[in-house]
Short mmCIF file of C-alpha atoms in Angstrom, two decimals:
data_model
loop_
_atom_site.label_atom_id
_atom_site.label_comp_id
_atom_site.label_asym_id
_atom_site.label_seq_id
_atom_site.Cartn_x
_atom_site.Cartn_y
_atom_site.Cartn_z
CA MET A 1 106.36 -47.88 88.88
CA TYR A 2 108.48 -50.99 89.52
CA LEU A 3 107.00 -52.84 86.52
CA LEU A 4 107.47 -49.75 84.35
CA GLU A 5 111.16 -49.69 85.27
CA LYS A 6 111.45 -53.35 84.30
CA LEU A 7 109.79 -52.69 80.93
CA LEU A 8 112.15 -49.77 80.31
CA GLU A 9 115.12 -51.99 81.09
CA SER A 10 113.95 -54.73 78.72
CA GLN A 11 114.76 -54.72 75.02
CA ASP A 12 112.20 -56.34 72.70
CA GLU A 13 113.23 -56.48 69.04
CA GLY A 14 109.77 -57.72 68.07
CA LEU A 15 108.19 -54.60 69.56
CA ALA A 16 110.68 -52.38 67.73
CA ASP A 17 109.86 -54.18 64.45
CA LEU A 18 106.15 -53.70 65.07
CA VAL A 19 106.58 -49.96 65.71
CA GLU A 20 108.64 -49.64 62.52
CA ALA A 21 105.95 -51.52 60.55
CA GLY A 22 103.28 -49.18 61.94
CA SER A 23 105.35 -46.14 60.94
CA VAL A 24 105.74 -47.48 57.40
CA LEU A 25 102.11 -48.59 57.06
CA PHE A 26 100.73 -45.18 58.06
CA ASP A 27 103.56 -43.35 56.26
CA CYS A 28 104.35 -41.39 59.43
CA PRO A 29 107.97 -40.46 60.19
CA MET A 30 107.50 -40.87 63.94
CA ALA A 31 105.97 -43.70 65.98
CA VAL A 32 106.18 -44.31 69.71
CA VAL A 33 105.17 -46.76 72.43
CA SER A 34 104.86 -44.64 75.56
CA ALA A 35 104.55 -45.51 79.24
CA LEU A 36 103.36 -42.95 81.79
CA ASP A 37 104.20 -42.39 85.42
CA THR A 38 103.40 -39.51 87.77
CA ASP A 39 106.00 -37.10 86.42
CA CYS A 40 107.19 -38.35 83.05
CA GLN A 41 106.21 -39.84 79.75
CA HIS A 42 108.76 -42.54 78.91
CA PHE A 43 109.29 -44.00 75.44
CA LEU A 44 109.63 -47.79 75.56
CA VAL A 45 110.23 -47.85 71.80
CA ARG A 46 110.54 -44.83 69.54
CA ARG A 47 111.12 -44.19 65.86
CA GLY A 48 111.98 -40.76 64.47
CA ILE A 49 112.14 -39.08 67.92
CA ALA A 50 115.43 -38.38 69.71
CA ALA A 51 114.11 -37.79 73.25
CA GLU A 52 113.81 -40.76 75.61
CA GLN A 53 111.16 -39.08 77.78
CA THR A 54 109.17 -35.86 78.22
CA PRO A 55 107.47 -34.17 81.19
CA ILE A 56 104.01 -35.60 81.80
CA GLY A 57 102.42 -32.18 81.25
CA GLN A 58 103.57 -32.23 77.60
CA SER A 59 102.21 -35.72 76.92
CA PHE A 60 99.53 -36.23 74.26
CA CYS A 61 99.32 -39.90 75.27
CA ARG A 62 98.10 -39.12 78.80
CA ILE A 63 94.90 -37.70 77.27
CA ALA A 64 94.36 -40.87 75.22
CA VAL A 65 94.85 -42.91 78.41
CA ALA A 66 92.57 -40.63 80.47
CA GLN A 67 89.71 -40.83 77.96
CA ASP A 68 90.42 -44.56 77.39
CA SER A 69 89.89 -44.26 73.64
CA LEU A 70 91.64 -43.33 70.44
CA LEU A 71 92.87 -39.71 70.34
CA VAL A 72 93.28 -38.12 66.90
CA VAL A 73 94.56 -34.56 66.43
CA PRO A 74 94.61 -33.77 62.68
CA ASP A 75 96.30 -30.37 63.17
CA THR A 76 97.73 -29.33 66.54
CA HIS A 77 97.81 -25.67 65.45
CA LEU A 78 94.01 -25.73 65.35
CA ASP A 79 93.57 -27.47 68.72
CA ALA A 80 93.62 -25.18 71.77
CA ARG A 81 94.80 -28.07 73.97
CA PHE A 82 98.05 -28.46 72.09
CA ARG A 83 98.92 -25.38 70.05
CA GLU A 84 101.20 -23.97 72.82
CA ASN A 85 102.69 -27.37 73.75
CA PRO A 86 106.53 -27.28 73.60
CA LEU A 87 106.44 -30.47 71.50
CA VAL A 88 104.39 -28.50 68.95
CA THR A 89 106.23 -25.17 69.06
CA GLY A 90 109.64 -26.87 69.21
CA ASP A 91 111.30 -30.17 68.36
CA PRO A 92 109.84 -32.56 67.13
CA ASN A 93 107.28 -29.98 65.82
CA ILE A 94 104.20 -32.19 66.12
CA ARG A 95 101.37 -31.19 63.76
CA PHE A 96 99.51 -34.52 63.62
CA TYR A 97 98.99 -37.09 66.37
CA ALA A 98 96.98 -40.31 66.59
CA GLY A 99 97.32 -42.56 69.63
CA ALA A 100 95.50 -45.59 71.01
CA PRO A 101 95.73 -46.35 74.75
CA LEU A 102 97.54 -49.49 75.93
CA ARG A 103 95.93 -51.51 78.73
CA LEU A 104 97.80 -54.19 80.67
CA ARG A 105 96.96 -56.52 83.52
CA LEU A 106 99.71 -55.78 86.04
CA HIS A 107 98.74 -58.59 88.43
CA PRO A 108 96.88 -61.90 87.94
CA ASP A 109 93.63 -60.73 89.55
CA ALA A 110 93.89 -57.02 88.69
CA PRO A 111 91.74 -55.31 86.04
CA THR A 112 93.43 -53.91 82.96
CA THR A 113 95.10 -50.54 83.50
CA GLY A 114 96.04 -47.86 80.96
CA ILE A 115 99.85 -47.56 81.08
CA GLY A 116 100.56 -45.52 77.93
CA ALA A 117 99.78 -45.45 74.24
CA PHE A 118 100.89 -46.55 70.79
CA CYS A 119 100.94 -43.45 68.63
CA ILE A 120 101.98 -42.19 65.20
CA ILE A 121 103.16 -38.61 64.70
CA ASP A 122 103.83 -36.32 61.76
CA SER A 123 105.36 -32.85 61.49
CA LYS A 124 102.63 -31.85 59.06
CA PRO A 125 98.83 -31.96 59.39
CA ARG A 126 96.92 -34.83 57.82
CA THR A 127 93.52 -36.46 57.69
CA PHE A 128 92.78 -39.77 59.42
CA THR A 129 89.94 -41.97 58.16
CA SER A 130 87.82 -44.42 60.12
CA ALA A 131 89.70 -47.24 58.39
CA ASP A 132 92.98 -45.72 59.58
CA SER A 133 91.57 -45.57 63.11
CA ALA A 134 90.62 -49.25 62.99
CA ARG A 135 94.11 -50.21 61.80
CA LEU A 136 95.79 -48.14 64.52
CA ILE A 137 93.64 -49.73 67.23
CA SER A 138 94.50 -53.16 65.83
CA PHE A 139 98.21 -52.31 66.01
CA ALA A 140 97.73 -51.16 69.61
CA ARG A 141 96.20 -54.52 70.50
CA GLY A 142 99.29 -56.21 69.07
CA VAL A 143 101.55 -53.94 71.14
CA GLU A 144 99.47 -54.79 74.22
CA ALA A 145 99.91 -58.52 73.56
CA MET A 146 103.68 -58.15 73.30
CA LEU A 147 103.96 -55.99 76.44
CA GLN A 148 101.72 -58.36 78.39
CA SER A 149 103.91 -61.27 77.30
CA ARG A 150 106.99 -59.34 78.42
CA LEU A 151 105.42 -58.59 81.81
CA SER A 152 104.56 -62.26 82.17
CA SER A 153 108.18 -63.22 81.48
CA ILE A 154 109.35 -60.68 84.07
CA ALA A 155 106.85 -62.04 86.56
CA LEU A 156 107.97 -65.62 85.91
CA SER A 157 111.64 -64.72 86.34
CA GLU A 158 111.02 -62.92 89.60
CA ASP A 159 108.68 -65.63 90.83
CA ALA A 160 111.52 -68.11 90.32
CA VAL A 161 113.79 -66.00 92.56
CA LEU A 162 111.07 -65.76 95.20
CA LEU A 163 110.51 -69.49 95.10
CA LYS A 164 114.13 -70.21 95.93
CA ALA A 165 113.88 -67.91 98.94
CA MET A 166 110.71 -69.60 100.19
CA LEU A 167 111.68 -73.27 100.06
CA ALA A 168 111.17 -73.42 103.85
CA ASP A 169 107.46 -73.10 103.18
CA LYS A 170 107.11 -75.66 100.42
CA GLU A 171 103.34 -75.65 100.22
CA ARG A 172 103.15 -71.87 99.83
CA ALA A 173 105.97 -71.91 97.28
CA GLN A 174 104.13 -74.50 95.19
CA ARG A 175 100.93 -72.46 95.24
CA GLN A 176 102.70 -69.30 94.12
CA PHE A 177 104.60 -71.16 91.42
CA ARG A 178 101.33 -72.60 90.16
CA GLN A 179 99.83 -69.10 90.09
CA ALA A 180 102.80 -67.89 88.06
CA GLU A 181 102.32 -70.76 85.61
CA ARG A 182 98.63 -69.93 85.15
CA LEU A 183 99.33 -66.23 84.74
CA THR A 184 102.00 -66.70 82.11
CA SER A 185 100.75 -69.92 80.39
CA ILE A 186 104.13 -71.39 81.20
CA GLY A 187 105.25 -74.75 82.56
CA CYS A 188 108.58 -76.29 83.52
CA TRP A 189 110.11 -79.52 82.25
CA ARG A 190 113.11 -81.75 82.95
CA LEU A 191 114.52 -84.44 80.65
CA ASP A 192 116.58 -87.10 82.45
CA LEU A 193 119.25 -88.14 79.95
CA ILE A 194 119.94 -91.39 81.80
CA THR A 195 116.39 -92.77 82.01
CA GLY A 196 114.84 -90.81 79.13
CA GLY A 197 112.01 -89.81 81.45
CA VAL A 198 110.43 -86.38 81.18
CA ALA A 199 109.05 -84.60 84.26
CA TRP A 200 106.46 -81.88 83.77
CA SER A 201 104.99 -79.23 86.04
CA GLU A 202 101.21 -78.77 86.09
CA GLY A 203 101.54 -75.89 83.63
CA ILE A 204 102.93 -78.25 80.99
CA TYR A 205 100.00 -80.61 81.44
CA ASP A 206 97.64 -77.65 81.02
CA ILE A 207 99.28 -76.70 77.72
CA HIS A 208 99.09 -80.30 76.46
CA ARG A 209 95.51 -80.68 77.73
CA VAL A 210 96.25 -84.01 79.39
CA PRO A 211 95.75 -85.19 83.01
CA VAL A 212 98.68 -84.99 85.42
CA THR A 213 100.82 -88.15 85.71
CA GLU A 214 104.12 -88.85 87.45
CA THR A 215 106.33 -88.95 84.36
CA GLU A 216 106.28 -88.95 80.56
CA LYS A 217 108.47 -90.57 77.91
CA LEU A 218 110.39 -88.39 75.47
CA ASP A 219 108.81 -89.96 72.36
CA ASP A 220 105.34 -89.31 73.79
CA ALA A 221 106.25 -85.69 74.55
CA LEU A 222 107.60 -85.16 71.01
CA ALA A 223 104.45 -86.61 69.43
CA TYR A 224 102.59 -83.32 69.98
CA TYR A 225 104.75 -81.50 67.39
CA PRO A 226 104.25 -81.64 63.59
CA PRO A 227 107.08 -83.53 61.82
CA ALA A 228 109.16 -80.51 60.72
CA ASP A 229 109.05 -78.84 64.13
CA ARG A 230 109.63 -82.16 65.89
CA GLU A 231 112.87 -82.52 63.92
CA ARG A 232 113.95 -79.00 64.98
CA LEU A 233 113.25 -79.79 68.64
CA GLU A 234 115.02 -83.17 68.47
CA ALA A 235 118.07 -81.51 66.91
CA ALA A 236 118.15 -78.87 69.67
CA LEU A 237 117.82 -81.52 72.41
CA ASP A 238 120.56 -83.60 70.83
CA ALA A 239 122.95 -80.64 70.58
CA ALA A 240 122.22 -79.61 74.18
CA SER A 241 122.83 -83.17 75.38
CA ARG A 242 126.15 -83.52 73.54
CA THR A 243 127.62 -80.01 73.85
CA GLY A 244 125.71 -78.36 76.68
CA ALA A 245 124.37 -75.72 74.30
CA CYS A 246 121.29 -73.77 75.41
CA PHE A 247 118.40 -73.36 72.99
CA GLU A 248 115.26 -71.31 72.43
CA LEU A 249 112.65 -72.27 69.82
CA GLU A 250 109.16 -71.25 68.74
CA LEU A 251 107.21 -74.19 67.34
CA ASP A 252 103.82 -75.34 66.11
CA PHE A 253 102.07 -77.70 68.52
CA ILE A 254 98.90 -79.83 68.56
CA ALA A 255 97.35 -80.43 71.98
CA ALA A 256 95.64 -83.66 72.98
CA ASN A 257 92.22 -82.13 72.26
CA GLY A 258 93.29 -81.27 68.70
CA ALA A 259 93.80 -77.55 69.34
CA HIS A 260 96.55 -76.04 67.19
CA LYS A 261 98.89 -73.88 69.25
CA ARG A 262 102.14 -71.98 69.05
CA VAL A 263 104.63 -72.64 71.85
CA ARG A 264 107.98 -71.22 72.89
CA THR A 265 110.47 -73.46 74.65
CA ILE A 266 113.79 -72.71 76.33
CA GLY A 267 116.26 -75.38 77.44
CA GLU A 268 119.64 -75.58 79.14
CA PRO A 269 121.87 -78.34 80.56
CA GLU A 270 121.87 -79.55 84.16
CA LEU A 271 125.42 -80.49 85.13
CA GLU A 272 126.87 -82.84 87.72
CA GLN A 273 130.65 -82.72 88.08
CA GLY A 274 130.91 -81.09 84.67
CA ARG A 275 128.79 -83.73 82.91
CA VAL A 276 125.37 -83.09 81.32
CA VAL A 277 122.95 -85.38 83.17
CA ALA A 278 119.65 -83.70 82.29
CA LEU A 279 118.08 -80.86 80.36
CA ILE A 280 115.76 -78.40 82.08
CA GLY A 281 113.61 -75.67 80.66
CA VAL A 282 110.25 -73.99 80.26
CA LEU A 283 107.44 -74.21 77.73
CA GLN A 284 105.12 -71.25 77.12
CA ASP A 285 101.86 -71.10 75.18
CA VAL A 286 102.28 -68.02 72.92
CA THR A 287 99.33 -68.80 70.64
CA GLU A 288 97.48 -65.51 71.16
CA ARG A 289 100.59 -63.41 70.66
CA HIS A 290 101.45 -65.38 67.53
CA ARG A 291 97.93 -64.89 66.14
CA SER A 292 98.03 -61.18 66.91
CA MET A 293 101.36 -60.80 65.15
CA ALA A 294 100.14 -62.82 62.16
CA GLU A 295 97.03 -60.64 61.88
CA LEU A 296 99.08 -57.46 62.17
CA SER A 297 101.49 -58.74 59.52
CA LYS A 298 98.54 -59.51 57.24
CA ARG A 299 97.10 -56.03 57.77
CA ALA A 300 100.47 -54.39 57.16
CA ASN A 301 101.10 -56.39 53.98
CA THR A 302 97.61 -56.30 52.41
CA ASP A 303 95.74 -53.36 50.90
CA GLU A 304 92.32 -53.37 52.57
CA VAL A 305 90.35 -52.22 49.50
CA THR A 306 91.83 -54.45 46.78
CA LEU A 307 93.26 -57.26 48.95
CA ILE A 308 96.50 -57.22 46.95
CA ALA A 309 99.89 -56.35 48.40
CA SER A 310 100.33 -53.05 50.25
CA ARG A 311 103.16 -50.55 49.76
CA HIS A 312 104.89 -52.05 52.81
CA LYS A 313 104.81 -55.54 51.27
CA PHE A 314 105.86 -54.17 47.86
CA VAL A 315 108.98 -52.51 49.29
CA SER A 316 110.15 -55.61 51.18
CA TYR A 317 109.33 -57.91 48.23
CA VAL A 318 111.24 -55.81 45.68
CA ASP A 319 114.24 -55.63 48.02
CA SER A 320 114.30 -59.42 48.40
CA CYS A 321 113.87 -59.91 44.63
CA VAL A 322 116.73 -57.51 43.88
CA ASP A 323 119.02 -59.31 46.35
CA LYS A 324 118.08 -62.71 44.88
CA ALA A 325 118.53 -61.50 41.28
CA LYS A 326 122.01 -60.20 42.05
CA ILE A 327 123.06 -63.69 43.17
CA SER A 328 121.18 -65.82 40.63
CA ARG A 329 121.44 -63.34 37.70
CA GLU A 330 117.74 -63.92 37.07
CA PRO A 331 115.78 -61.14 35.34
CA LEU A 332 113.48 -58.77 37.24
CA ALA A 333 111.07 -56.18 35.88
CA LEU A 334 108.81 -53.54 37.38
CA MET A 335 105.71 -51.81 36.08
CA LEU A 336 104.36 -48.63 37.67
CA ILE A 337 100.70 -48.13 36.76
CA ASP A 338 98.72 -44.89 37.09
CA LEU A 339 94.99 -44.80 36.43
CA ASP A 340 93.66 -42.07 34.12
CA HIS A 341 90.38 -40.26 34.94
CA PHE A 342 90.10 -42.06 38.28
CA LYS A 343 89.36 -38.81 40.10
CA GLN A 344 86.40 -38.33 37.77
CA VAL A 345 84.92 -41.60 39.06
CA ASN A 346 85.09 -40.44 42.67
CA ASP A 347 83.82 -36.95 41.84
CA THR A 348 80.85 -38.00 39.70
CA LEU A 349 79.95 -41.52 40.86
CA GLY A 350 81.20 -41.60 44.46
CA HIS A 351 83.96 -43.34 46.37
CA ALA A 352 82.17 -46.70 46.38
CA ALA A 353 82.29 -46.69 42.58
CA GLY A 354 85.96 -45.69 42.81
CA ASP A 355 86.66 -48.68 45.05
CA ASP A 356 84.95 -50.94 42.49
CA VAL A 357 87.37 -49.68 39.84
CA LEU A 358 90.36 -50.29 42.14
CA ARG A 359 89.18 -53.86 42.76
CA ALA A 360 88.70 -54.40 39.02
CA VAL A 361 92.28 -53.25 38.41
CA ALA A 362 93.53 -55.63 41.09
CA MET A 363 91.63 -58.51 39.49
CA VAL A 364 93.37 -57.88 36.16
CA LEU A 365 96.79 -57.65 37.81
CA ARG A 366 96.20 -61.01 39.50
CA SER A 367 95.27 -62.73 36.21
CA PRO A 368 96.70 -66.27 35.83
CA TRP A 369 98.56 -65.31 32.66
CA LEU A 370 100.76 -62.99 34.75
CA LYS A 371 101.94 -66.09 36.63
CA ASP A 372 103.77 -65.32 39.91
CA SER A 373 103.95 -61.56 39.42
CA LEU A 374 103.30 -59.53 42.59
CA ALA A 375 100.52 -56.95 42.27
CA ALA A 376 100.53 -54.08 44.76
CA ARG A 377 98.57 -50.92 45.39
CA LEU A 378 100.98 -48.14 46.32
CA GLY A 379 98.24 -45.68 47.28
CA GLY A 380 95.38 -43.76 45.66
CA ASP A 381 95.24 -44.71 42.00
CA GLU A 382 98.85 -45.94 41.83
CA PHE A 383 99.63 -49.63 41.35
CA ALA A 384 102.76 -51.70 40.74
CA LEU A 385 103.47 -55.08 39.18
CA VAL A 386 106.71 -56.95 39.93
CA LEU A 387 107.56 -59.55 37.27
CA THR A 388 109.98 -62.41 37.92
CA ASP A 389 108.99 -64.87 35.17
CA PRO A 390 111.69 -64.87 32.43
CA GLY A 391 109.12 -65.52 29.68
CA LEU A 392 106.99 -62.51 30.67
CA ILE A 393 110.03 -60.25 31.03
CA ALA A 394 111.36 -61.32 27.61
CA ASN A 395 108.06 -60.07 26.11
CA LEU A 396 107.72 -56.96 28.27
CA PRO A 397 106.37 -54.69 25.45
CA ASP A 398 103.65 -57.23 24.63
CA ILE A 399 102.76 -57.64 28.31
CA ALA A 400 102.49 -53.88 28.80
CA ALA A 401 100.40 -53.50 25.64
CA GLN A 402 98.04 -56.27 26.74
CA LEU A 403 97.62 -54.66 30.15
CA THR A 404 96.78 -51.27 28.66
CA GLU A 405 94.06 -53.04 26.68
CA GLN A 406 92.66 -54.94 29.66
CA LEU A 407 92.87 -51.99 32.06
CA ARG A 408 90.12 -50.00 30.37
CA PHE A 409 86.89 -49.49 32.28
CA PRO A 410 84.07 -47.52 30.59
CA ARG A 411 81.93 -45.49 32.98
CA ARG A 412 78.77 -43.46 32.50
CA SER A 413 77.92 -40.41 34.62
CA LYS A 414 75.50 -37.49 34.47
CA THR A 415 78.25 -35.34 33.02
CA GLY A 416 78.98 -37.79 30.21
CA ASP A 417 80.65 -41.08 29.35
CA PHE A 418 84.36 -41.61 29.98
CA ILE A 419 86.93 -44.41 30.21
CA VAL A 420 89.24 -45.11 33.11
CA SER A 421 92.49 -46.27 31.50
CA ALA A 422 96.01 -47.06 32.70
CA THR A 423 99.35 -45.49 31.82
CA ILE A 424 102.34 -47.75 32.47
CA GLY A 425 106.07 -47.16 32.98
CA CYS A 426 108.35 -50.22 32.84
CA SER A 427 111.95 -50.93 33.83
CA GLU A 428 114.22 -53.94 34.18
CA LEU A 429 117.01 -54.67 36.61
CA ASP A 430 120.20 -53.56 34.88
CA GLY A 431 123.14 -55.34 36.44
CA PRO A 432 124.34 -56.28 39.94
CA ALA A 433 124.86 -52.65 40.99
CA ASP A 434 121.15 -51.86 40.63
CA SER A 435 118.99 -51.25 43.69
CA ARG A 436 115.27 -50.89 44.35
CA HIS A 437 115.74 -47.14 44.09
CA ASP A 438 117.27 -47.49 40.59
CA LEU A 439 114.49 -49.80 39.43
CA LEU A 440 111.78 -47.44 40.72
CA GLN A 441 113.49 -44.34 39.36
CA ARG A 442 113.68 -45.76 35.84
CA ALA A 443 110.10 -47.04 35.94
CA ASP A 444 108.96 -43.62 37.14
CA ARG A 445 110.91 -41.98 34.32
CA ALA A 446 109.25 -44.32 31.81
CA LEU A 447 105.84 -43.53 33.31
CA TYR A 448 106.49 -39.81 32.84
CA ARG A 449 107.37 -40.41 29.17
CA ALA A 450 104.25 -42.55 28.68
CA LYS A 451 102.05 -39.78 30.11
CA ALA A 452 103.66 -37.35 27.68
CA GLN A 453 102.76 -39.71 24.82
CA GLY A 454 99.13 -39.87 25.91
CA ARG A 455 96.90 -41.55 28.44
CA GLY A 456 96.43 -45.28 28.16
CA SER A 457 99.93 -45.84 26.75
CA PHE A 458 103.16 -47.37 28.03
CA SER A 459 106.89 -46.74 27.88
CA ILE A 460 109.84 -48.96 28.77
CA ASP A 461 113.01 -47.50 30.19
CA THR A 462 116.20 -48.89 28.70
CA PRO A 463 119.83 -47.88 29.15
CA GLN A 464 119.61 -46.15 25.76
CA ALA A 465 116.44 -44.30 26.80
CA ALA A 466 118.10 -43.13 30.05
#
């Protein structure tokens, strides 16, 4: 209960970003990280839900925790366990729920314990594939990593307070401090600005994978960082030495055994009579958390069938391109691409054959002649191509015509031969007032006109056409 209160008090922007990414990836309006106690279900982070907590008896997440596995409810109105639940009959009107339990190690020697769940929620029923389940469980592991890191930071902070109160028993204090370092993969350091000597705790030596010595030199300590990150750390140390400014950095790091790591370091001045005489701080090995976040980012930004950009990546990329184009006045164009007769592939040849077609489309959209254009799968048989190369945009009709020729895939089925083709709607950024919404709306309008002309054709939206 005490640790839960500390988690509720803490604010983690990274966790909020992860929950938002999960909501966007699964196209669910609501997403929650819950934590359970005896009476209540608390929401550590929530998106699309106003309530901060609910009675434990109304909690879907408690069932996911109790069964210690993913809980998927495609339609709550068809599930006797939930159809009369106040969260179903009233606000937020839950019709779909999918939640993966979160397990944390609350103490160094304790087994993992289910504390809540990461879940996505919709007010309408929906299907949830095995691939969706795998992605949700992967997101939950990332949430676990972030919560465990937060608990470790809380434990380290409170261990520091305890250590000050137990200085009378130095040996016991040192043992407990060492336990805290092992638990959190953290060590303490002190840089003497007069001698240039660096003192490390045992935890720092563990991170560096070197034997314990009495002192280190600053240049030797900096040698473990790649050049770019070493420069960032040197600049932070210099500023702290001159101005007394605190710093917090996350850096790449290469241990003595060659292992590549990610570390987080925090530093602040040590003052004597108002003068900075030393810098003190902590160093934490955050490699696993960094890898988890990188993997989650990759999953969120990559379509798993075609391995091109996902809708989530497409949205963020177009927004950044629009912002850049407004400043640089560089051209920007968008193509929305719908496949014709794709449903016939799935219906007559099976979904594996359909996936082959999707991958073939992606291969064309990643052709070298399209240069640095971003190809994305928006969902189903819908694709997008974002063009930033001025030469390609200047010849947009020719590019669209060439794509309609290359995006033709003959197929043979028992019901007869047919061709999967592509219909394309194109638009260009039209001035500094344009937004992603404007660009998409015009491309969609052009796509509608192209479909009216006939399958396998294209149309380009222009101010005159609008």
